mmCIF file of C-alpha atoms in Angstrom:
data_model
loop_
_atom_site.group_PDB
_atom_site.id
_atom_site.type_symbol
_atom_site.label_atom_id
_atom_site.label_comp_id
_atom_site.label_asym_id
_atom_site.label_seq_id
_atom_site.Cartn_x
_atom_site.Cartn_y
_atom_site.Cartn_z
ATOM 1 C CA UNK A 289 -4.942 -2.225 -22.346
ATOM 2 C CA UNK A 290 -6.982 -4.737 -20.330
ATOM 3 C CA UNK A 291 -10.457 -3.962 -19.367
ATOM 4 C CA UNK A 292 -9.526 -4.105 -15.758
ATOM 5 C CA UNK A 293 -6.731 -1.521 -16.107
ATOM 6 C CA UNK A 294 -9.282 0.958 -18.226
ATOM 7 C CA UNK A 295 -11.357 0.114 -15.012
ATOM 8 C CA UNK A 296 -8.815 1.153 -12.703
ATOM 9 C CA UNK A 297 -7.956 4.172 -14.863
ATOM 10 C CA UNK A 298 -11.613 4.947 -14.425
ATOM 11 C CA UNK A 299 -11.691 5.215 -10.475
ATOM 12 C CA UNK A 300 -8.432 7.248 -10.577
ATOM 13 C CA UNK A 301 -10.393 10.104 -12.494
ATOM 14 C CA UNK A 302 -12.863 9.772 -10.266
ATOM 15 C CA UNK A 303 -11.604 9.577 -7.217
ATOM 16 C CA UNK A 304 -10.445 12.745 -7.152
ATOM 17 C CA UNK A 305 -6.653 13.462 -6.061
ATOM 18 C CA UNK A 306 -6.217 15.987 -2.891
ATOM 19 C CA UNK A 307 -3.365 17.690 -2.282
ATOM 20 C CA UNK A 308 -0.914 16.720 0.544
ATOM 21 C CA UNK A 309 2.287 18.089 2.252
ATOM 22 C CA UNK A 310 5.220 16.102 3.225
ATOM 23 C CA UNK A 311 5.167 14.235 6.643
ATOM 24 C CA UNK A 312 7.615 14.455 9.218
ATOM 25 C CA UNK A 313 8.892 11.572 10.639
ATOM 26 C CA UNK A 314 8.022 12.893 14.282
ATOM 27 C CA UNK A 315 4.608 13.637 13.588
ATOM 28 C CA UNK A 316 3.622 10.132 11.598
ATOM 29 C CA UNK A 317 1.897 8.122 14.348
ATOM 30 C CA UNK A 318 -0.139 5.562 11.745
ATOM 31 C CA UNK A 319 1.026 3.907 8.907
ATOM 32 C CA UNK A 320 -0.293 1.195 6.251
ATOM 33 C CA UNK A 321 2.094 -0.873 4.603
ATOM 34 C CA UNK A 322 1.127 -2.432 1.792
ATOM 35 C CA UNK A 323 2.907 -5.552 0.200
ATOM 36 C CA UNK A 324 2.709 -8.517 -1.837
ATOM 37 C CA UNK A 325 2.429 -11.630 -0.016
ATOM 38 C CA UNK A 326 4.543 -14.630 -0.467
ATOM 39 C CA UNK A 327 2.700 -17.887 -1.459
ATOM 40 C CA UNK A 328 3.476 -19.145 2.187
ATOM 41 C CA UNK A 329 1.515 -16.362 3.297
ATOM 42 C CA UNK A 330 4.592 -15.776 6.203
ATOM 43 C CA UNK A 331 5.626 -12.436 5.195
ATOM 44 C CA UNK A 332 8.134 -12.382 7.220
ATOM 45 C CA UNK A 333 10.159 -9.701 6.013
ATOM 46 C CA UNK A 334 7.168 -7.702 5.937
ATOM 47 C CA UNK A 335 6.603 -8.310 9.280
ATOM 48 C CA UNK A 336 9.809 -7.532 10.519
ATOM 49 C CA UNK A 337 9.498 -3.595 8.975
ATOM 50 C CA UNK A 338 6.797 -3.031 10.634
ATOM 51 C CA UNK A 339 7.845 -4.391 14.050
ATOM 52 C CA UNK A 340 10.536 -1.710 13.179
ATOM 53 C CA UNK A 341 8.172 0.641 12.958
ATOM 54 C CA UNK A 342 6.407 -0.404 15.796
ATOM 55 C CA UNK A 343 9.680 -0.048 17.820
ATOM 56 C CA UNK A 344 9.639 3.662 16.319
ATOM 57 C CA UNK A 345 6.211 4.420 18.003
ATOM 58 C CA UNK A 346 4.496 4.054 14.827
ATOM 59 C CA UNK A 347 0.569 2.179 14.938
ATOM 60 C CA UNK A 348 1.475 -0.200 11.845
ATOM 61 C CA UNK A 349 -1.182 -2.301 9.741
ATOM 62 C CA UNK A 350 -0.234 -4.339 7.122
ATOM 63 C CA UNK A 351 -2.471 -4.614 4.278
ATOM 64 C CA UNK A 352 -1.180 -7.422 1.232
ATOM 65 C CA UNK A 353 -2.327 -9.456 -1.704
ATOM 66 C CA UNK A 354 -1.852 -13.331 -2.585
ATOM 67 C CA UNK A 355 -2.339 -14.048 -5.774
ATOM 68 C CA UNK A 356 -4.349 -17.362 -4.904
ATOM 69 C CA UNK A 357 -7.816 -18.224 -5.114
ATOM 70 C CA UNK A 358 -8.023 -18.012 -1.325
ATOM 71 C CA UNK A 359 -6.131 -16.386 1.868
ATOM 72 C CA UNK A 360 -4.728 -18.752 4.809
ATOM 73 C CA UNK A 361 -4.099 -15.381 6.626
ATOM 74 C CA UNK A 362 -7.085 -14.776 9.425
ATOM 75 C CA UNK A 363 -8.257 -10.975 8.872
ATOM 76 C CA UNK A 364 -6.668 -8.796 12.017
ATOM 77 C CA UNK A 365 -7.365 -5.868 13.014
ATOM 78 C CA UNK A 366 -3.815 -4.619 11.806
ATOM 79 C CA UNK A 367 -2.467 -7.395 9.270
ATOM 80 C CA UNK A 368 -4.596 -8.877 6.528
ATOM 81 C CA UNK A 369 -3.926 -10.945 3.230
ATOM 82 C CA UNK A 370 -6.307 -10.154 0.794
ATOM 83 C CA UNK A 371 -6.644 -13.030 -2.432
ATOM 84 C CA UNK A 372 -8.868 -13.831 -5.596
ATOM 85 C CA UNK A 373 -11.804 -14.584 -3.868
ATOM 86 C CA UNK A 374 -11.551 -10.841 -2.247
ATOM 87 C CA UNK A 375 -12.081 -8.962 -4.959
ATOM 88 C CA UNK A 376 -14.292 -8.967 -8.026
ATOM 89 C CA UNK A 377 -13.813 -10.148 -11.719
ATOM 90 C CA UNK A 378 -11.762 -6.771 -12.261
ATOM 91 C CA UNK A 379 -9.764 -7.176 -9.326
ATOM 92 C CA UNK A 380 -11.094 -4.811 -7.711
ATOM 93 C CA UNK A 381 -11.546 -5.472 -3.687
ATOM 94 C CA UNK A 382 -14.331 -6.091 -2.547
ATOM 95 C CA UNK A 383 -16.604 -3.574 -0.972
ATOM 96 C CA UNK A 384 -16.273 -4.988 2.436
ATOM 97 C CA UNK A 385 -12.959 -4.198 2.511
ATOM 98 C CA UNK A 386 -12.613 -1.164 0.969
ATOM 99 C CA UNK A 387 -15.124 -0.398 3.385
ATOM 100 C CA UNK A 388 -12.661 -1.562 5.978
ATOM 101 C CA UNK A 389 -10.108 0.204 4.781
ATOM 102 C CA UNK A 390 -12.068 3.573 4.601
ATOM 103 C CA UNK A 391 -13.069 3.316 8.201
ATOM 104 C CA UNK A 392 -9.271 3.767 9.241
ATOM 105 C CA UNK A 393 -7.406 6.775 8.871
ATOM 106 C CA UNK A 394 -3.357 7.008 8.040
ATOM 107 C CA UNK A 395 -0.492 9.486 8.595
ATOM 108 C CA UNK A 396 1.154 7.174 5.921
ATOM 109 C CA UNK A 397 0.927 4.864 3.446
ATOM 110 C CA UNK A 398 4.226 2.966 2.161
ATOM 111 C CA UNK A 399 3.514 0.564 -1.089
ATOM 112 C CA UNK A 400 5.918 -2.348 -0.986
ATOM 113 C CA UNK A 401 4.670 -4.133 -4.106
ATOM 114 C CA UNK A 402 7.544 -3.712 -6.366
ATOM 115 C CA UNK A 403 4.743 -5.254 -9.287
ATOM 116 C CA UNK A 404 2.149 -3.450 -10.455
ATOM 117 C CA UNK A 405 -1.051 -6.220 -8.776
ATOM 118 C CA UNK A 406 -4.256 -4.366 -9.207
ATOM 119 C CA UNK A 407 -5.692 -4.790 -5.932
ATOM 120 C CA UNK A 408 -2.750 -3.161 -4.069
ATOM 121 C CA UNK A 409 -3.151 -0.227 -6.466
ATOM 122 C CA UNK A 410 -7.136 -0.060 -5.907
ATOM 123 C CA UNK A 411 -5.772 0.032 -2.176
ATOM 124 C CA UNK A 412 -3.197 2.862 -2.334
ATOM 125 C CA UNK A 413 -5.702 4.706 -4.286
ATOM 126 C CA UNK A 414 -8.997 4.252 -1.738
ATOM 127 C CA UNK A 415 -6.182 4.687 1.655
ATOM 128 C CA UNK A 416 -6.931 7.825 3.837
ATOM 129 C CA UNK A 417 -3.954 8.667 4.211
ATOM 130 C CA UNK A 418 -2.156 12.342 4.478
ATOM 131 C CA UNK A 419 0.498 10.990 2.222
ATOM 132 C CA UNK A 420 1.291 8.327 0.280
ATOM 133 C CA UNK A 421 4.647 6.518 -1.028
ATOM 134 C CA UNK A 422 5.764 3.855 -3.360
ATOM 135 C CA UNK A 423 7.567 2.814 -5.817
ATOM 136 C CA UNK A 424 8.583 5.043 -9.024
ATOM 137 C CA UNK A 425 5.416 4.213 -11.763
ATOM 138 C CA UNK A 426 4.088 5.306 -14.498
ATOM 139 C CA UNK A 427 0.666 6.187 -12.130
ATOM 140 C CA UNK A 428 2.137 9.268 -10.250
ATOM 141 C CA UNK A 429 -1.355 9.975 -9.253
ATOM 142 C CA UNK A 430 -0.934 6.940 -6.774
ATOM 143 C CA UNK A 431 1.672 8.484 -4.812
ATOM 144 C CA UNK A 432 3.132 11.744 -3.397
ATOM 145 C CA UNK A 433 6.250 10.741 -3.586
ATOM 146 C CA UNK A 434 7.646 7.800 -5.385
ATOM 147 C CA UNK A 435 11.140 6.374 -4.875
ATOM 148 C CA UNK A 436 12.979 4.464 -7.762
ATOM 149 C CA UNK A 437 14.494 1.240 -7.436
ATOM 150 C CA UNK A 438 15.797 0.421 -10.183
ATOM 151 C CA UNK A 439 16.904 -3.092 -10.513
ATOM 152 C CA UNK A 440 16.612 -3.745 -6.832
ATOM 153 C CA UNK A 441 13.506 -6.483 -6.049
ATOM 154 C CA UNK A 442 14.056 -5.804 -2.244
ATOM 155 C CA UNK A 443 11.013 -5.029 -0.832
ATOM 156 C CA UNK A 444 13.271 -3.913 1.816
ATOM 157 C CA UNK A 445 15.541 -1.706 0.120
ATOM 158 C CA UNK A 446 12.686 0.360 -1.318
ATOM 159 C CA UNK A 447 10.999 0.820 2.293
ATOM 160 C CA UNK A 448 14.622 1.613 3.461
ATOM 161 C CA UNK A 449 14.623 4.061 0.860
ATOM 162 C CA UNK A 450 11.772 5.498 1.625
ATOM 163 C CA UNK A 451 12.361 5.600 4.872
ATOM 164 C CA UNK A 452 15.568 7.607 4.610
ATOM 165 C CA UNK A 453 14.064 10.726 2.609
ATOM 166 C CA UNK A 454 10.999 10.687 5.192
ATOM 167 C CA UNK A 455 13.828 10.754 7.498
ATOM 168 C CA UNK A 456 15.739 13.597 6.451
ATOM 169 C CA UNK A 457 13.949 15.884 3.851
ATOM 170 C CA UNK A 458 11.723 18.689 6.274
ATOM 171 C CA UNK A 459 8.702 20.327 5.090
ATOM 172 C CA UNK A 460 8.233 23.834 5.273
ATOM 173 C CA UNK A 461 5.214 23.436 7.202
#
């Protein structure tokens, strides 16, 4: 195991796990998608879920990762590309945008990485979010509920996937 996965293993003790109950779709009003950028830095399959969402009533920010020594991306308010030069040696992001990141406060958070990039999974893990979702990994303290894929390397099909249980599976609560 690479340092910067015992690392990452590290904050996940740490940050300590709190339980959450299953959304439903009526009552999600924010959601962070999370994703991993295209070189091009267009995303524009990302951007078409969330203007999906949007069209739902859902407040959507997009959160992704490059995996380039810098971003092209400006940094909005609600869509940001993070790259190299945003996070430290461990690939870890860096404070300022973790500190970003904490100031904002989720209904949900849907992973769309369908690789396992550190900084997206230092993300999902520092997210205030009531509930989280992903991918199917061998981290299940990432996510609340994790959807498998299997072969699939859709980004769409997974958040279509996810989207359907979210859809139809109600809470007791």
């Amino acid at each position: 195991m690479k340092l910067s996965e015992r690392i990452f293993n590290h904050y996940c003790r740490k940050h300590a796990a709190k339980s959450h109950s299953f959304p439903t779709w009526e009552n999600v009003q924010t959601v962070l998608l999370l994703f991993e950028s295209d070189i091009t830095e267009k995303n524009l399959q990302v951007k078409q879920l969330a203007k999906e969402l949007q069209q739902q009533g859902k407040d959507v920010t997009a959160w992704g990762y490059v995996d380039n020594k810098n971003a092209l991306s400006a940094i909005l308010r609600d869509y940001r590309v993070l790259s190299r030069r945003d996070t430290n040696i461990f690939h870890k992001p860096k404070e300022l945008h973790l500190k970003d990141l904490r100031r904002m406060h989720f209904d949900l958070v849907i992973d769309l990485s369908l690789n396992d990039i550190l900084p997206l999974r230092y993300l999902m893990l520092y997210a205030d979010a009531g509930f989280k979702a992903g991918r199917q990994t061998q981290e299940p303290y990432l996510a609340d509920f994790m959807v498998m894929n299997g072969d699939n390397d859709d980004p769409a099909y997974l958040f279509d996937q996810i989207l359907y249980y979210l859809k139809n599976i109600k809470s007791n609560d």
